[in-house]
mmCIF file of C-alpha atoms and ligand atoms in Angstrom:
data_model
loop_
_atom_site.group_PDB
_atom_site.id
_atom_site.type_symbol
_atom_site.label_atom_id
_atom_site.label_comp_id
_atom_site.label_asym_id
_atom_site.label_seq_id
_atom_site.Cartn_x
_atom_site.Cartn_y
_atom_site.Cartn_z
ATOM 1 C CA MET A 1 0.000 0.000 0.000
ATOM 2 C CA ASN A 2 1.440 3.343 -1.094
ATOM 3 C CA ILE A 3 -0.152 6.324 0.728
ATOM 4 C CA VAL A 4 0.203 9.702 -1.016
ATOM 5 C CA ARG A 5 -0.759 12.706 1.113
ATOM 6 C CA ASP A 6 0.441 15.459 -1.208
ATOM 7 C CA THR A 7 -2.531 16.182 -3.506
ATOM 8 C CA THR A 8 -0.373 17.465 -6.375
ATOM 9 C CA GLU A 9 1.666 14.257 -6.303
ATOM 10 C CA GLY A 10 -1.528 12.244 -5.904
ATOM 11 C CA SER A 11 -3.181 13.975 -8.822
ATOM 12 C CA LEU A 12 -0.212 13.340 -11.126
ATOM 13 C CA LEU A 13 -0.028 9.696 -10.001
ATOM 14 C CA LEU A 14 -3.755 9.209 -10.659
ATOM 15 C CA ALA A 15 -3.359 10.752 -14.121
ATOM 16 C CA ASP A 16 -0.413 8.428 -14.855
ATOM 17 C CA LEU A 17 -2.247 5.313 -13.619
ATOM 18 C CA ILE A 18 -5.335 6.151 -15.686
ATOM 19 C CA GLY A 19 -3.138 6.999 -18.692
ATOM 20 C CA ALA A 20 -1.501 3.566 -18.492
ATOM 21 C CA ALA A 21 -4.768 1.673 -17.985
ATOM 22 C CA HIS A 22 -7.144 0.465 -20.698
ATOM 23 C CA ARG A 23 -10.393 -0.359 -18.876
ATOM 24 C CA VAL A 24 -10.931 1.820 -15.811
ATOM 25 C CA VAL A 25 -13.853 1.402 -13.422
ATOM 26 C CA ILE A 26 -14.675 4.365 -11.190
ATOM 27 C CA PHE A 27 -16.569 3.609 -7.964
ATOM 28 C CA THR A 28 -18.007 6.601 -6.097
ATOM 29 C CA GLY A 29 -19.494 7.353 -2.708
ATOM 30 C CA ALA A 30 -21.032 10.384 -1.044
ATOM 31 C CA GLY A 31 -17.619 11.986 -0.533
ATOM 32 C CA ILE A 32 -17.426 12.939 -4.223
ATOM 33 C CA SER A 33 -20.479 15.182 -3.783
ATOM 34 C CA THR A 34 -19.545 17.054 -0.576
ATOM 35 C CA GLU A 35 -17.661 19.670 -2.613
ATOM 36 C CA SER A 36 -20.968 20.232 -4.418
ATOM 37 C CA GLY A 37 -22.565 21.029 -1.039
ATOM 38 C CA ILE A 38 -24.244 17.662 -0.411
ATOM 39 C CA PRO A 39 -23.305 16.197 3.006
ATOM 40 C CA ASP A 40 -21.965 12.661 3.194
ATOM 41 C CA PHE A 41 -23.065 10.023 5.697
ATOM 42 C CA ARG A 42 -20.015 9.360 7.919
ATOM 43 C CA GLY A 43 -17.639 12.267 7.358
ATOM 44 C CA PRO A 44 -17.418 15.345 9.636
ATOM 45 C CA SER A 45 -20.862 16.833 8.722
ATOM 46 C CA ALA A 46 -22.456 13.430 8.245
ATOM 47 C CA VAL A 47 -26.167 12.805 7.757
ATOM 48 C CA TRP A 48 -26.078 9.839 10.169
ATOM 49 C CA LYS A 49 -24.818 12.108 12.936
ATOM 50 C CA LYS A 50 -28.126 13.995 12.719
ATOM 51 C CA MET A 51 -30.673 11.198 12.156
ATOM 52 C CA GLU A 52 -31.025 7.435 12.191
ATOM 53 C CA PRO A 53 -31.435 5.566 8.884
ATOM 54 C CA ILE A 54 -34.942 4.290 8.093
ATOM 55 C CA TYR A 55 -34.685 0.553 7.471
ATOM 56 C CA TYR A 56 -36.692 -1.090 4.709
ATOM 57 C CA ASP A 57 -38.739 -3.238 7.118
ATOM 58 C CA ASP A 58 -39.665 -0.149 9.141
ATOM 59 C CA PHE A 59 -40.761 1.620 5.949
ATOM 60 C CA VAL A 60 -43.019 -1.328 5.075
ATOM 61 C CA ALA A 61 -44.402 -1.694 8.618
ATOM 62 C CA SER A 62 -45.025 1.901 9.645
ATOM 63 C CA GLU A 63 -46.979 4.779 8.102
ATOM 64 C CA ASP A 64 -44.964 7.201 10.263
ATOM 65 C CA ALA A 65 -41.678 5.761 8.925
ATOM 66 C CA ARG A 66 -42.994 6.122 5.361
ATOM 67 C CA LEU A 67 -43.992 9.734 5.894
ATOM 68 C CA GLU A 68 -40.592 10.515 7.488
ATOM 69 C CA ASP A 69 -38.801 8.769 4.622
ATOM 70 C CA TRP A 70 -40.744 10.901 2.102
ATOM 71 C CA ARG A 71 -40.009 14.081 4.108
ATOM 72 C CA ARG A 72 -36.280 13.312 3.988
ATOM 73 C CA ARG A 73 -36.510 12.454 0.290
ATOM 74 C CA PHE A 74 -38.089 15.773 -0.713
ATOM 75 C CA HIS A 75 -35.607 17.684 1.482
ATOM 76 C CA PHE A 76 -32.660 15.808 -0.096
ATOM 77 C CA ASN A 77 -33.971 16.399 -3.616
ATOM 78 C CA ARG A 78 -34.194 20.127 -2.943
ATOM 79 C CA GLU A 79 -30.534 20.039 -1.699
ATOM 80 C CA VAL A 80 -29.510 18.203 -4.855
ATOM 81 C CA ALA A 81 -31.433 20.566 -7.153
ATOM 82 C CA ALA A 82 -29.352 23.442 -5.714
ATOM 83 C CA ALA A 83 -26.084 21.526 -6.238
ATOM 84 C CA GLU A 84 -23.875 21.388 -9.312
ATOM 85 C CA PRO A 85 -21.509 18.633 -10.466
ATOM 86 C CA ASN A 86 -17.954 19.478 -9.346
ATOM 87 C CA ILE A 87 -14.488 19.090 -10.876
ATOM 88 C CA ALA A 88 -14.347 15.376 -10.008
ATOM 89 C CA HIS A 89 -17.757 14.605 -11.555
ATOM 90 C CA ARG A 90 -16.713 16.503 -14.693
ATOM 91 C CA ALA A 91 -13.284 14.817 -14.881
ATOM 92 C CA ILE A 92 -14.932 11.401 -14.664
ATOM 93 C CA ALA A 93 -17.437 12.295 -17.394
ATOM 94 C CA LYS A 94 -14.504 13.408 -19.590
ATOM 95 C CA LEU A 95 -12.717 10.078 -18.964
ATOM 96 C CA VAL A 96 -15.896 8.208 -19.965
ATOM 97 C CA ALA A 97 -16.194 10.308 -23.130
ATOM 98 C CA GLY A 98 -12.516 9.623 -23.913
ATOM 99 C CA GLY A 99 -13.059 5.870 -23.734
ATOM 100 C CA LYS A 100 -10.821 5.280 -20.687
ATOM 101 C CA VAL A 101 -13.617 4.566 -18.196
ATOM 102 C CA THR A 102 -15.834 1.600 -19.012
ATOM 103 C CA ALA A 103 -18.197 2.021 -16.025
ATOM 104 C CA VAL A 104 -19.041 4.425 -13.208
ATOM 105 C CA ILE A 105 -20.434 2.427 -10.295
ATOM 106 C CA THR A 106 -22.010 4.814 -7.824
ATOM 107 C CA GLN A 107 -23.546 4.422 -4.369
ATOM 108 C CA ASN A 108 -24.883 7.957 -4.736
ATOM 109 C CA ILE A 109 -28.506 8.803 -5.514
ATOM 110 C CA ASP A 110 -27.911 12.494 -6.245
ATOM 111 C CA GLY A 111 -27.803 12.222 -10.048
ATOM 112 C CA LEU A 112 -24.676 14.411 -10.290
ATOM 113 C CA HIS A 113 -22.822 11.936 -12.517
ATOM 114 C CA GLN A 114 -25.690 12.114 -15.031
ATOM 115 C CA ARG A 115 -25.735 15.916 -14.835
ATOM 116 C CA ALA A 116 -21.939 15.959 -15.410
ATOM 117 C CA GLY A 117 -22.548 14.032 -18.650
ATOM 118 C CA VAL A 118 -22.005 10.329 -17.854
ATOM 119 C CA PRO A 119 -24.338 8.459 -20.261
ATOM 120 C CA SER A 120 -26.741 5.996 -18.608
ATOM 121 C CA GLU A 121 -25.150 3.040 -20.409
ATOM 122 C CA TYR A 122 -21.921 3.735 -18.452
ATOM 123 C CA LEU A 123 -23.584 4.527 -15.116
ATOM 124 C CA ILE A 124 -24.409 1.794 -12.598
ATOM 125 C CA GLU A 125 -26.509 3.068 -9.672
ATOM 126 C CA ILE A 126 -26.248 0.291 -7.106
ATOM 127 C CA HIS A 127 -28.250 2.210 -4.467
ATOM 128 C CA GLY A 128 -30.902 3.418 -6.892
ATOM 129 C CA ASN A 129 -31.862 6.942 -7.788
ATOM 130 C CA ALA A 130 -33.783 9.558 -5.778
ATOM 131 C CA THR A 131 -35.531 11.062 -8.823
ATOM 132 C CA ARG A 132 -37.920 8.108 -9.261
ATOM 133 C CA ALA A 133 -40.569 6.309 -7.185
ATOM 134 C CA ALA A 134 -42.096 2.890 -7.754
ATOM 135 C CA CYS A 135 -44.622 0.474 -6.296
ATOM 136 C CA LEU A 136 -42.951 -2.176 -4.125
ATOM 137 C CA GLU A 137 -45.451 -4.783 -5.378
ATOM 138 C CA CYS A 138 -45.878 -4.203 -9.143
ATOM 139 C CA ASP A 139 -42.995 -1.779 -9.829
ATOM 140 C CA GLU A 140 -45.389 0.745 -11.418
ATOM 141 C CA HIS A 141 -43.587 4.103 -11.832
ATOM 142 C CA HIS A 142 -44.884 7.042 -9.765
ATOM 143 C CA ASP A 143 -43.953 10.692 -10.288
ATOM 144 C CA LEU A 144 -42.267 12.260 -7.241
ATOM 145 C CA ALA A 145 -44.011 15.623 -7.655
ATOM 146 C CA GLU A 146 -47.387 13.868 -7.709
ATOM 147 C CA VAL A 147 -46.407 11.874 -4.610
ATOM 148 C CA GLU A 148 -45.422 15.076 -2.776
ATOM 149 C CA ALA A 149 -48.691 16.779 -3.800
ATOM 150 C CA GLU A 150 -50.754 13.772 -2.695
ATOM 151 C CA ILE A 151 -49.039 13.674 0.715
ATOM 152 C CA GLY A 152 -49.681 17.420 1.004
ATOM 153 C CA ARG A 153 -53.396 16.840 0.274
ATOM 154 C CA THR A 154 -54.043 13.688 2.280
ATOM 155 C CA GLY A 155 -51.282 13.552 4.896
ATOM 156 C CA ARG A 156 -50.965 9.871 3.990
ATOM 157 C CA ALA A 157 -48.110 7.969 2.322
ATOM 158 C CA PRO A 158 -49.191 7.078 -1.227
ATOM 159 C CA LEU A 159 -50.395 3.664 -2.408
ATOM 160 C CA CYS A 160 -50.000 2.361 -5.939
ATOM 161 C CA ARG A 161 -52.777 3.565 -8.250
ATOM 162 C CA THR A 162 -52.648 0.212 -10.063
ATOM 163 C CA CYS A 163 -52.422 -2.434 -7.347
ATOM 164 C CA GLY A 164 -52.694 -0.579 -4.027
ATOM 165 C CA GLY A 165 -49.167 -1.571 -2.980
ATOM 166 C CA LEU A 166 -46.788 0.689 -1.057
ATOM 167 C CA VAL A 167 -44.989 3.318 -3.138
ATOM 168 C CA LYS A 168 -41.350 4.077 -2.278
ATOM 169 C CA ALA A 169 -38.582 6.252 -3.723
ATOM 170 C CA ALA A 170 -36.428 4.093 -6.024
ATOM 171 C CA VAL A 171 -33.449 4.120 -3.622
ATOM 172 C CA ILE A 172 -32.052 1.125 -1.752
ATOM 173 C CA SER A 173 -32.653 1.447 2.001
ATOM 174 C CA PHE A 174 -30.771 -0.455 4.665
ATOM 175 C CA GLY A 175 -32.155 -4.000 4.725
ATOM 176 C CA GLN A 176 -33.507 -3.765 1.159
ATOM 177 C CA ALA A 177 -32.365 -6.166 -1.579
ATOM 178 C CA MET A 178 -29.766 -4.776 -3.963
ATOM 179 C CA PRO A 179 -30.801 -4.201 -7.601
ATOM 180 C CA VAL A 180 -29.837 -7.468 -9.318
ATOM 181 C CA ARG A 181 -29.262 -6.064 -12.814
ATOM 182 C CA ALA A 182 -27.085 -3.199 -11.513
ATOM 183 C CA MET A 183 -24.974 -5.587 -9.445
ATOM 184 C CA MET A 184 -24.540 -7.917 -12.438
ATOM 185 C CA ARG A 185 -23.458 -4.981 -14.609
ATOM 186 C CA ALA A 186 -20.994 -3.951 -11.890
ATOM 187 C CA GLU A 187 -19.528 -7.452 -11.612
ATOM 188 C CA HIS A 188 -19.153 -7.652 -15.407
ATOM 189 C CA ALA A 189 -17.327 -4.300 -15.572
ATOM 190 C CA ILE A 190 -15.083 -5.245 -12.643
ATOM 191 C CA GLN A 191 -14.060 -8.593 -14.167
ATOM 192 C CA ARG A 192 -12.885 -6.784 -17.339
ATOM 193 C CA SER A 193 -11.181 -3.829 -15.590
ATOM 194 C CA ASP A 194 -7.451 -3.259 -15.142
ATOM 195 C CA LEU A 195 -7.822 -0.257 -12.823
ATOM 196 C CA PHE A 196 -10.480 0.318 -10.144
ATOM 197 C CA VAL A 197 -10.622 3.767 -8.508
ATOM 198 C CA ALA A 198 -12.765 4.114 -5.375
ATOM 199 C CA VAL A 199 -13.587 7.794 -4.792
ATOM 200 C CA GLY A 200 -15.185 9.336 -1.685
ATOM 201 C CA SER A 201 -16.442 6.232 0.050
ATOM 202 C CA SER A 202 -15.796 5.078 3.627
ATOM 203 C CA LEU A 203 -16.128 1.518 2.212
ATOM 204 C CA GLN A 204 -18.103 0.446 5.284
ATOM 205 C CA VAL A 205 -21.421 -0.580 3.695
ATOM 206 C CA GLN A 206 -21.894 -4.030 2.203
ATOM 207 C CA PRO A 207 -22.281 -5.375 -0.380
ATOM 208 C CA ALA A 208 -21.041 -2.201 -2.126
ATOM 209 C CA ALA A 209 -17.735 -2.281 -0.248
ATOM 210 C CA SER A 210 -17.060 -5.797 -1.562
ATOM 211 C CA LEU A 211 -16.753 -4.453 -5.122
ATOM 212 C CA PRO A 212 -13.280 -2.894 -4.680
ATOM 213 C CA MET A 213 -12.148 -6.213 -3.161
ATOM 214 C CA ALA A 214 -13.585 -8.137 -6.119
ATOM 215 C CA ALA A 215 -11.659 -5.825 -8.453
ATOM 216 C CA LYS A 216 -8.393 -6.318 -6.568
ATOM 217 C CA TYR A 217 -8.766 -10.089 -6.481
ATOM 218 C CA SER A 218 -9.633 -10.211 -10.171
ATOM 219 C CA GLY A 219 -6.254 -8.594 -10.909
ATOM 220 C CA SER A 220 -7.099 -4.883 -11.195
ATOM 221 C CA ASN A 221 -4.926 -2.195 -9.706
ATOM 222 C CA LEU A 222 -6.866 -0.682 -6.791
ATOM 223 C CA VAL A 223 -6.659 3.040 -5.993
ATOM 224 C CA ILE A 224 -8.592 4.606 -3.090
ATOM 225 C CA VAL A 225 -9.139 8.377 -3.125
ATOM 226 C CA ASN A 226 -10.498 9.465 0.259
ATOM 227 C CA ALA A 227 -9.885 12.035 2.995
ATOM 228 C CA ASP A 228 -10.184 9.439 5.780
ATOM 229 C CA PRO A 229 -8.797 5.913 6.161
ATOM 230 C CA THR A 230 -10.983 3.028 4.928
ATOM 231 C CA PRO A 231 -11.030 -0.693 5.829
ATOM 232 C CA LEU A 232 -9.652 -1.518 2.370
ATOM 233 C CA ASP A 233 -6.614 0.789 2.453
ATOM 234 C CA ALA A 234 -4.374 -2.183 3.352
ATOM 235 C CA ILE A 235 -5.193 -4.034 0.096
ATOM 236 C CA ALA A 236 -5.052 -0.936 -2.127
ATOM 237 C CA ASP A 237 -2.101 -0.396 -4.457
ATOM 238 C CA HIS A 238 -2.318 3.353 -3.865
ATOM 239 C CA VAL A 239 -4.214 5.470 -1.330
ATOM 240 C CA LEU A 240 -4.541 9.141 -2.280
ATOM 241 C CA ARG A 241 -5.439 11.257 0.748
ATOM 242 C CA GLY A 242 -6.886 14.752 0.527
ATOM 243 C CA PRO A 243 -9.732 16.716 -1.060
ATOM 244 C CA ILE A 244 -11.110 14.845 -4.078
ATOM 245 C CA GLY A 245 -11.371 18.021 -6.150
ATOM 246 C CA LYS A 246 -7.629 18.616 -5.775
ATOM 247 C CA VAL A 247 -6.726 14.978 -6.491
ATOM 248 C CA PHE A 248 -8.785 15.129 -9.705
ATOM 249 C CA SER A 249 -7.392 18.529 -10.705
ATOM 250 C CA ALA A 250 -4.721 17.076 -13.044
ATOM 251 C CA LEU A 251 -7.248 14.956 -14.995
HETATM 252 N N1 LIG B 1 -12.495 14.779 -0.306
HETATM 253 C C1 LIG B 1 -12.061 13.541 0.057
HETATM 254 N N2 LIG B 1 -12.800 12.688 0.807
HETATM 255 C C2 LIG B 1 -14.018 13.120 1.225
HETATM 256 C C3 LIG B 1 -14.521 14.406 0.898
HETATM 257 C C4 LIG B 1 -13.701 15.241 0.092
HETATM 258 N N3 LIG B 1 -14.099 16.466 -0.284
HETATM 259 N N4 LIG B 1 -15.755 14.524 1.482
HETATM 260 C C5 LIG B 1 -15.993 13.370 2.143
HETATM 261 N N5 LIG B 1 -14.960 12.532 1.988
HETATM 262 C C6 LIG B 1 -14.857 11.153 2.474
HETATM 263 C C7 LIG B 1 -15.144 11.000 3.945
HETATM 264 O O1 LIG B 1 -13.914 11.032 4.664
HETATM 265 C C8 LIG B 1 -15.772 9.607 4.022
HETATM 266 O O2 LIG B 1 -14.808 8.618 4.364
HETATM 267 O O3 LIG B 1 -15.855 10.431 1.805
HETATM 268 C C9 LIG B 1 -16.275 9.339 2.610
HETATM 269 C C10 LIG B 1 -17.785 9.246 2.541
HETATM 270 O O4 LIG B 1 -18.169 8.098 3.241
HETATM 271 P P1 LIG B 1 -19.719 7.892 3.626
HETATM 272 O O5 LIG B 1 -20.250 9.155 4.164
HETATM 273 O O6 LIG B 1 -19.792 6.650 4.459
HETATM 274 O O7 LIG B 1 -20.429 7.658 2.234
HETATM 275 P P2 LIG B 1 -20.549 6.294 1.412
HETATM 276 O O8 LIG B 1 -19.305 5.496 1.528
HETATM 277 O O9 LIG B 1 -21.009 6.667 0.059
HETATM 278 O O10 LIG B 1 -21.748 5.538 2.171
HETATM 279 C C11 LIG B 1 -22.184 4.335 1.582
HETATM 280 O O11 LIG B 1 -24.003 4.245 3.150
HETATM 281 O O12 LIG B 1 -25.609 5.401 4.292
HETATM 282 C C12 LIG B 1 -25.399 4.564 3.221
HETATM 283 O O13 LIG B 1 -26.705 4.404 1.280
HETATM 284 C C13 LIG B 1 -25.789 5.230 1.923
HETATM 285 O O14 LIG B 1 -24.724 5.034 -0.228
HETATM 286 C C14 LIG B 1 -24.490 5.300 1.146
HETATM 287 C C15 LIG B 1 -23.660 4.196 1.788
#
């Protein structure tokens, strides 16, 4: 494990490693969006320091949990609407456009990779996306604005207009099954990669945090870009400490 704490040196090393690679997979966590003004979950201004996560089973069992989950969702979406993709999002989109990056696997639901220009065929959202809602029974799509209006009118969490099932934002909550197709796409990209760059993740949440390990054990070079230590630093080829925007500044 080579730890680089000087961001200029780290940025040049990252540019060299990506330049020498042929099939790069970028894996992102909430830390890539903090410089866009969106708080992460476990860093200094973390979301989980202010509130407890709502687990999937609680959402299903409790009307109060559903209403609180929707309240948080609309608040988060307003935060995201006011945010802009930052230098790292834009650098990654440029690498995708240049053919270097074969997949962007993100734990984030903020949509900033899309807004930076990463085409959907390259983007793998393993924790879903906060801009959509769906019925948990029949998967019928529901418009978020209509959901918010209905809750405003009735004070009740919405039920599916087709089958009466519970409607939930299309994000993966703790205790909820991972999206099978997204995970298969991620595995496929990882198996073919020669460089895997984990950016802005504490690598503490499974099964997402198993993806960098899968990359390393399938023979990819593993680079971790993060301000704080992670449990996978010991198996990484390079750990680049410091603000992500500065580490991506040479790309
Ligand atoms: N530069 C470098 N590192 C940063 C920056 C920055 N500007 N901002 C934050 N970080 C680092 C923090 O040090 C932290 O280790 O990013 C990491 C973010 O970790 P988490 O907050 O745990 O976010 P993430 O890894 O994406 O969480 C995974 O947990 O709560 C669930 O579903 C949620 O997808 C999320 C999952």
